[in-house]
CSV table of C-alpha atoms in Angstrom, one decimal:
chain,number,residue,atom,x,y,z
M,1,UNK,CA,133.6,120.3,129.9
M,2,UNK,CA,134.5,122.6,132.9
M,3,UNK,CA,130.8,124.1,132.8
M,4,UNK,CA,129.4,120.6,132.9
M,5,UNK,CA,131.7,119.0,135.6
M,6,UNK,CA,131.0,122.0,137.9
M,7,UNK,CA,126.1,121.2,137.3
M,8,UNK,CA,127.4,117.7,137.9
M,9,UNK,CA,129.5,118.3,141.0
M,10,UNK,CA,126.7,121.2,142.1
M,11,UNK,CA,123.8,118.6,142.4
M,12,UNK,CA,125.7,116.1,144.6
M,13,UNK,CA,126.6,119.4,147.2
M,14,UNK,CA,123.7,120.4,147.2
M,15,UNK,CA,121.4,117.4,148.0
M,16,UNK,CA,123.8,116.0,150.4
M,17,UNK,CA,124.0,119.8,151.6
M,18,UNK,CA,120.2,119.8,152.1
M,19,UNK,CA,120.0,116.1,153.7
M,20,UNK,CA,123.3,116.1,155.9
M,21,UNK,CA,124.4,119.9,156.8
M,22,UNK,CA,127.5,119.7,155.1
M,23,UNK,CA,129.1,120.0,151.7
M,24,UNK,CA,132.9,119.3,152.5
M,25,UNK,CA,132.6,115.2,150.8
M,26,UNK,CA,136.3,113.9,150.7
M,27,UNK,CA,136.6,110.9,150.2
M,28,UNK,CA,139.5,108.0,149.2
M,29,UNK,CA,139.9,107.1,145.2
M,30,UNK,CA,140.3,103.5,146.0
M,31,UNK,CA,136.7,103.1,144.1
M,32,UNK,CA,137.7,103.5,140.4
M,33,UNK,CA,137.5,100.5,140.1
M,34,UNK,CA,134.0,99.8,141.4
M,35,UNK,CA,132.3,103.5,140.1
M,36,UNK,CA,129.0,103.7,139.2
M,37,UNK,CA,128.3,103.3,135.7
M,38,UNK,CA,130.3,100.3,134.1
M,39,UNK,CA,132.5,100.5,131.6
M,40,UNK,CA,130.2,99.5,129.0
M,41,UNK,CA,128.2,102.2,129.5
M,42,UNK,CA,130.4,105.1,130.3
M,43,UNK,CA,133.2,106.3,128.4
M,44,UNK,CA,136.2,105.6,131.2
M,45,UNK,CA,138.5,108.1,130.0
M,46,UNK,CA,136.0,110.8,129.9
M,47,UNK,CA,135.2,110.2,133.4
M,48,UNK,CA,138.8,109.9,134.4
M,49,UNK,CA,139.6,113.0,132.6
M,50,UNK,CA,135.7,114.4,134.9
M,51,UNK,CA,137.7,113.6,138.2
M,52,UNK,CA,140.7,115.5,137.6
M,53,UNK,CA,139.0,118.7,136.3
M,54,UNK,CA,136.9,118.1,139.5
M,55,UNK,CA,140.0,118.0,141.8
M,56,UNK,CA,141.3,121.1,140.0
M,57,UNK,CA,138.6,123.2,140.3
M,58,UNK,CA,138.1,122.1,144.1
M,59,UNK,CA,141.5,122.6,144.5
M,60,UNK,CA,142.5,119.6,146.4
M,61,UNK,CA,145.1,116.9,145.1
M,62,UNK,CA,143.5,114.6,142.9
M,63,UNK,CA,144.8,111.3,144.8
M,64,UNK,CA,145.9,110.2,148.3
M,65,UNK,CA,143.8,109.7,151.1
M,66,UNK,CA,142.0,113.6,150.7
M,67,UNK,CA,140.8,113.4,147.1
M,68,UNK,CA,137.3,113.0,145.6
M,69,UNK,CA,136.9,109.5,144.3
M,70,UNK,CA,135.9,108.9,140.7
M,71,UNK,CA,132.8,107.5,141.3
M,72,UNK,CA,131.9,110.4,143.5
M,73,UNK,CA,131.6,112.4,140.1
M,74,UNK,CA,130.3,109.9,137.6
M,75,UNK,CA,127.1,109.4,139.7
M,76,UNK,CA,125.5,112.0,138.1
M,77,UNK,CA,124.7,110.3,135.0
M,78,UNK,CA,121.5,109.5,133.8
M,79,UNK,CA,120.3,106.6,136.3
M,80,UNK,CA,117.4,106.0,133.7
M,81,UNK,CA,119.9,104.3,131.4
M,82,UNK,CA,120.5,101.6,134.0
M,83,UNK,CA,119.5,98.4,135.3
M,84,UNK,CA,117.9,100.0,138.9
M,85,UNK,CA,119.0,96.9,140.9
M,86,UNK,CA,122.3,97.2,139.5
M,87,UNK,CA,123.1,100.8,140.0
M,88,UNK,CA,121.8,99.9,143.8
M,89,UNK,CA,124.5,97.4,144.1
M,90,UNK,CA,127.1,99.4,143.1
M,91,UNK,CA,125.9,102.1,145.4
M,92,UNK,CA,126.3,99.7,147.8
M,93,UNK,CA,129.6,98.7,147.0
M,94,UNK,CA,130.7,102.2,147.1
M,95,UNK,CA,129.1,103.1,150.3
M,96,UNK,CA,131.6,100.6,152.3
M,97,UNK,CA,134.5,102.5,150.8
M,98,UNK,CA,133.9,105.9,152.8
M,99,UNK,CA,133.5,106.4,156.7
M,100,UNK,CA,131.3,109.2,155.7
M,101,UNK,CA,127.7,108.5,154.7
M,102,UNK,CA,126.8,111.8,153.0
M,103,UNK,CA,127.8,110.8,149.5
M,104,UNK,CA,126.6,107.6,149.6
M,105,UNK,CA,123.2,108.5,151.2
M,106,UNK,CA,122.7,111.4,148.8
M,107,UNK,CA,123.6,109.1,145.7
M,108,UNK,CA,120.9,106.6,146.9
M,109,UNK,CA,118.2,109.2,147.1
M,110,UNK,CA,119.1,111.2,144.1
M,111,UNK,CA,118.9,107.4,142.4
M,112,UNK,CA,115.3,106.7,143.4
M,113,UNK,CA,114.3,110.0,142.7
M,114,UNK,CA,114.7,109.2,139.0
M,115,UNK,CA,112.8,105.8,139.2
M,116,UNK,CA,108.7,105.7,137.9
M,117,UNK,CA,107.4,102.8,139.6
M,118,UNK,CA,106.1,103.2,142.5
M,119,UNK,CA,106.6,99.6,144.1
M,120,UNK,CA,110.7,100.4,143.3
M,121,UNK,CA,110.5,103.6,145.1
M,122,UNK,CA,108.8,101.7,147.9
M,123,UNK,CA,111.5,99.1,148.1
M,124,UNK,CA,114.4,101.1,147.9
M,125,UNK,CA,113.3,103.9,150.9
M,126,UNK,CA,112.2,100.9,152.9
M,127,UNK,CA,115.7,100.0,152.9
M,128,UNK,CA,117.0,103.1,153.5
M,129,UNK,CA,114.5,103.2,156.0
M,130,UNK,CA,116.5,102.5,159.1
M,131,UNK,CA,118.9,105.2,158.3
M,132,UNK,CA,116.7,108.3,157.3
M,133,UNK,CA,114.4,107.3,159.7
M,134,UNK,CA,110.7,107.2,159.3
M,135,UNK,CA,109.2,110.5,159.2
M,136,UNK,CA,112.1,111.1,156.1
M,137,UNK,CA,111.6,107.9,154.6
M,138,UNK,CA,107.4,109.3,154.5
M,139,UNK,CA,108.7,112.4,153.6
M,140,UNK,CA,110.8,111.5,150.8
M,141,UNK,CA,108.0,108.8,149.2
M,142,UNK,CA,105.6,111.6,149.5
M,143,UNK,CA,108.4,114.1,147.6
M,144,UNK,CA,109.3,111.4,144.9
M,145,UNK,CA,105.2,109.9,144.2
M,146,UNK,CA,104.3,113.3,143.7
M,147,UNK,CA,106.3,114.2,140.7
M,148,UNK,CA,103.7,112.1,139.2
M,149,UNK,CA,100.8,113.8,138.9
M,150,UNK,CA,98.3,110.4,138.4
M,151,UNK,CA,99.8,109.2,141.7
M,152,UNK,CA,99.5,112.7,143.7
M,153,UNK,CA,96.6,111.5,146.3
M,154,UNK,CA,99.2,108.7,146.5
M,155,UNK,CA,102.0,111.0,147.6
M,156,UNK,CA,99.3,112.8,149.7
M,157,UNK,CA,98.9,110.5,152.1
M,158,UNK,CA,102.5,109.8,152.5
M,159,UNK,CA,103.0,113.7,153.7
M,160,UNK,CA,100.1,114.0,155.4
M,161,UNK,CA,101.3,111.1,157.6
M,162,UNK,CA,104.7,112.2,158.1
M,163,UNK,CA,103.4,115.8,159.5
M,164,UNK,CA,101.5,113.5,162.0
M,165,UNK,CA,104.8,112.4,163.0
M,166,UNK,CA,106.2,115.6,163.4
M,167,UNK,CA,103.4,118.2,163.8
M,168,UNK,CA,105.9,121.2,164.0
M,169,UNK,CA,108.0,120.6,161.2
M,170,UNK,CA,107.5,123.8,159.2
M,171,UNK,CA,108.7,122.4,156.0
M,172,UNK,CA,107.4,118.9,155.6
M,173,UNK,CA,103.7,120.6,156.1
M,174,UNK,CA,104.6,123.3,154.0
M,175,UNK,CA,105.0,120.8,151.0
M,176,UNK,CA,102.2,118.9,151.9
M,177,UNK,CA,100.2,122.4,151.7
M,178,UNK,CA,101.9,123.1,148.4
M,179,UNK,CA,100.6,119.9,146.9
M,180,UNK,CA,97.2,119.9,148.3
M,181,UNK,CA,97.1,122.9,146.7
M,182,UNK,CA,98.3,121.5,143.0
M,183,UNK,CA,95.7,118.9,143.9
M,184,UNK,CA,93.3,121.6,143.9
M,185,UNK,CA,92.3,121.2,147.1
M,186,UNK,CA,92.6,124.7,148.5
M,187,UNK,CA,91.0,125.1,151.5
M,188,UNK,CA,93.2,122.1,153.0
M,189,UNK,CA,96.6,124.1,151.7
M,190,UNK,CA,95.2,127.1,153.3
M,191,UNK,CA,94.6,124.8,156.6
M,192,UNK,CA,97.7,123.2,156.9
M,193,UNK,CA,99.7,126.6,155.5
M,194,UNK,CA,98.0,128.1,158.7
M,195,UNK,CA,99.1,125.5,161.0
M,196,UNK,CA,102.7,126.0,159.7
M,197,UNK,CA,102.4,129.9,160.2
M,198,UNK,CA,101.5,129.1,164.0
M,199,UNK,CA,105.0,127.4,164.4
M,200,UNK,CA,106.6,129.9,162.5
M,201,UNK,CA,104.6,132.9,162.3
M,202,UNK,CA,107.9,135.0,160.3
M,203,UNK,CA,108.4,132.3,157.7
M,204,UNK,CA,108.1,134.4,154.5
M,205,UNK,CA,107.7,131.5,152.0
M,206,UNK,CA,105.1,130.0,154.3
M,207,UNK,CA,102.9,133.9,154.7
M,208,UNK,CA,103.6,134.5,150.7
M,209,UNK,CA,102.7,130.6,149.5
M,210,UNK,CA,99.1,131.2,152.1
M,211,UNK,CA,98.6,134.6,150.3
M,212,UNK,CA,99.0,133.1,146.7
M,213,UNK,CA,96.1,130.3,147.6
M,214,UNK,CA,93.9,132.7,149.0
M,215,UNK,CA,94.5,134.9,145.9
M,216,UNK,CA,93.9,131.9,143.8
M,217,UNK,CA,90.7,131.6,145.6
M,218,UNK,CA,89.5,134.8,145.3
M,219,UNK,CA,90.1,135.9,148.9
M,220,UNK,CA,91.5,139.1,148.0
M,221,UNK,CA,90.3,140.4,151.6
M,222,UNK,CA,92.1,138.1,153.8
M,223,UNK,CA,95.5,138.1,151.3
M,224,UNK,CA,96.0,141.7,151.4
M,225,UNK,CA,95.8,141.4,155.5
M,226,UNK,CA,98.3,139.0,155.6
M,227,UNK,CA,100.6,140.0,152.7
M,228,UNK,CA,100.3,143.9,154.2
M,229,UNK,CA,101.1,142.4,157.6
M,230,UNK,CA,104.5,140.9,156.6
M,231,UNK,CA,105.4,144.3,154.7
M,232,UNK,CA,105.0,146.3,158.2
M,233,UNK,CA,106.4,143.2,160.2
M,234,UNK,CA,109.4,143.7,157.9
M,235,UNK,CA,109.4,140.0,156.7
M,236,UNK,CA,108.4,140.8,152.9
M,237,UNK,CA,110.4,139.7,150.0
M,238,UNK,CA,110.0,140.2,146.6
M,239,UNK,CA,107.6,137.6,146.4
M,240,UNK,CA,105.8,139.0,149.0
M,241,UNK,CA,105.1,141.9,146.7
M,242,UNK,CA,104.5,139.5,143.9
M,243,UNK,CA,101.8,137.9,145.4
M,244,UNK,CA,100.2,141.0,146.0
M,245,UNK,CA,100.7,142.1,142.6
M,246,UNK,CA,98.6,138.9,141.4
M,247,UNK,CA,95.8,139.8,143.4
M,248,UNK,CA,95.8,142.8,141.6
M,249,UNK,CA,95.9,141.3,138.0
M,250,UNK,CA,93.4,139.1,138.9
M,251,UNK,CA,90.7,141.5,140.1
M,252,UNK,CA,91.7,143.8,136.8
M,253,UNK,CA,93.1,146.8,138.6
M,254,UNK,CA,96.5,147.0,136.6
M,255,UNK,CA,97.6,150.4,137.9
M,256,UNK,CA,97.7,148.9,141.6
M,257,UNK,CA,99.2,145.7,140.3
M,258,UNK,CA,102.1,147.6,138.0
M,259,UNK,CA,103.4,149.2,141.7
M,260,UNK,CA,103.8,145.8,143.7
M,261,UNK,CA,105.1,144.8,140.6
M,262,UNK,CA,108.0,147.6,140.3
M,263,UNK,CA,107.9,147.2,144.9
M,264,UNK,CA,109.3,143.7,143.8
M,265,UNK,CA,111.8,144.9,141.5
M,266,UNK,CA,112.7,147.0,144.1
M,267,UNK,CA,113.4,144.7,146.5
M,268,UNK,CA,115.5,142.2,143.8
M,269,UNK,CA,116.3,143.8,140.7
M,270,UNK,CA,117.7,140.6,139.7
M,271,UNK,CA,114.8,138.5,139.7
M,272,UNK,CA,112.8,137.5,136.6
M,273,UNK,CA,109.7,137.2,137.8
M,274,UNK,CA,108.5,140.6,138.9
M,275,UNK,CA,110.0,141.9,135.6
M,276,UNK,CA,107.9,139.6,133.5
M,277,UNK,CA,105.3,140.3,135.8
M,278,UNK,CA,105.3,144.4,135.2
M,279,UNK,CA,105.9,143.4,131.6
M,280,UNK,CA,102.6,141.8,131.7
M,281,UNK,CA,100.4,144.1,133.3
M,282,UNK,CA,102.5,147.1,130.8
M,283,UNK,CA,100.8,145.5,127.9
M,284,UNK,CA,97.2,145.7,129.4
M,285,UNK,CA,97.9,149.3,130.5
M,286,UNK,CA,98.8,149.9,126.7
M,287,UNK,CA,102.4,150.8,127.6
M,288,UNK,CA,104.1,149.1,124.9
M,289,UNK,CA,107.3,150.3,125.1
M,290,UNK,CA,108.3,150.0,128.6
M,291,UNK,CA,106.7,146.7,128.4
M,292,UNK,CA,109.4,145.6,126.0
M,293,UNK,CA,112.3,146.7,128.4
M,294,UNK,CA,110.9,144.9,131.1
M,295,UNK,CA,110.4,141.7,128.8
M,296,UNK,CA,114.2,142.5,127.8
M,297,UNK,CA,115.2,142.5,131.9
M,298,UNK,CA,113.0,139.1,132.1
M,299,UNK,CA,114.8,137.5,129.8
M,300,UNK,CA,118.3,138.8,130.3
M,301,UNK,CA,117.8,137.5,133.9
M,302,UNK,CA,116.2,134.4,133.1
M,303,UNK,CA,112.7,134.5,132.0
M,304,UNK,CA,110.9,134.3,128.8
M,305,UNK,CA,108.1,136.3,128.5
M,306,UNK,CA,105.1,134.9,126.4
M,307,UNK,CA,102.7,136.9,124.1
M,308,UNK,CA,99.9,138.4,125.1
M,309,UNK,CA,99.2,137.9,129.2
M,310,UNK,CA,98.7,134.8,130.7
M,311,UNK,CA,96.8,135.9,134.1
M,312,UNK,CA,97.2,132.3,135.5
M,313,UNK,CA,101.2,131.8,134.9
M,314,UNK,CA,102.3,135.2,136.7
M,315,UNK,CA,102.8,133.5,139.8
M,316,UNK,CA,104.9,130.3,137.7
């Protein structure tokens, strides 16, 4: 129970984390009685036996005015099991019980990320709307719509208009890029990943995302320029060296691809990928056995390792 209290507990820090700055949530426990999920649908015991683990492991006390309130941890249940307009109320209810917003704000998103229609997700950001702003409330439609692949020219247009409303905001277009580019529309990812490397020129996720859609379409040339660039710049990760790696397993020249590959390693032993990666490329260069201890390191760290080499999944 202690394993699945701390995932629970993780999710909450780390949205509100990503939206607010902060992860220190302490809150009063005057909401028991007003908690998310209703008794009918949650076991209340279980979730009162949730908040003291929670207060354990945190190691504040678990009441008085410094504890985490109980409904702080039962939000992370399945929101699909529940009327939508409902949980919203509650959340609502609950908000007016802390002077800090964080919780609150990151329960509401967290909330509509797990709804499917798209006139829900509309109505609930538009609510929100005042408080996020507009450029997140674009931001965050875009984000949600797109999990939906039928609906991605949808969330599209919703990114493309937020980066209008804030041109140098390195991450928004850098999602937008990423998606253009699931939509298969390359040579706009490569546009807008550009336009994101002007405002950041040492952004490594930017430079290796740009060298992965010019790999994936086929410009080897202009990928090996700017992947070798950030090596000598001193900006290269381990996916930098990934990337270049692909390129390599893509035009069939396995020896050059096998030393990115172990360059990667190199750079973090404990990552998955480049070990799957040299695992891959082992097989096609017929070393079998070497290939196995690398699939062994993949999947001791994290990855599976499929039969036979799928040339398209390296950079999954």
């Amino acid at each position: 129970m202690k394993k699945s209290s701390e995932k629970k507990l993780n999710l909450v820090f780390a949205l509100s984390g990503w939206i607010f700055g902060f992860i220190g949530i302490v809150i009063g426990i005057w909401g028991f009685s007003n908690s998310l999920v209703t008794q009918s649908k949650y076991d209340f015991k279980e979730a009162i036996d949730l908040y003291y683990e929670t207060a354990n492991l945190l190691g504040v006390e678990s009441s008085g005015p410094d504890s985490f309130s109980l409904w702080h941890v039962r939000g992370q249940q399945d929101y699909e099991e529940f009327d939508s307009l409902q949980v919203w109320k509650n959340i609502r209810k609950l908000e007016a019980l802390s002077a800090d917003p964080g919780p609150a704000m990151a329960l509401k998103l967290l909330f509509i990320s797990k709804l499917k229609d798209e006139r829900e997700i509309e109505k609930y950001i538009d609510e929100i709307g005042n408080d996020i702003g507009e450029f997140k409330k674009l931001f965050y439609l875009g984000s949600i719509i797109s999990k939906d692949r039928d609906r991605i020219e949808t969330a599209l247009n919703y990114m493309k208009k937020a980066t209008l409303l804030e041109p140098e905001n390195v991450e928004m277009r850098s999602i937008y890029a990423l998606n253009l580019h699931s939509a298969n529309r390359n040579v706009e990812a490569v546009e807008q990943f550009r336009i994101a490397m002007e405002n950041d020129s040492s952004n490594t996720m930017v430079i290796n995302k740009l060298g992965h859609v010019l790999v994936e379409s086929r410009k080897f040339d202009e990928a090996e320029i700017l992947l070798s660039d950030a090596v000598k710049n001193d900006v290269a990760d381990t996916g930098t060296f990934n990337v270049l790696g692909y390129s390599y397993v893509i035009q069939r020249d396995f020896k050059r691809a096998k030393r990115y590959f172990e360059l990667s390693i190199e750079k973090d032993f404990l990552n998955p990928l480049p070990h799957r990666n040299l695992s891959l490329v082992l097989r096609e260069l017929g070393d079998h056995e070497n290939a196995e201890k690398e699939a062994v390191l993949a999947k001791k760290y994290g990855w599976a390792v499929p039969e036979g080499a799928d040339y398209r999944s390296v950079m999954d």
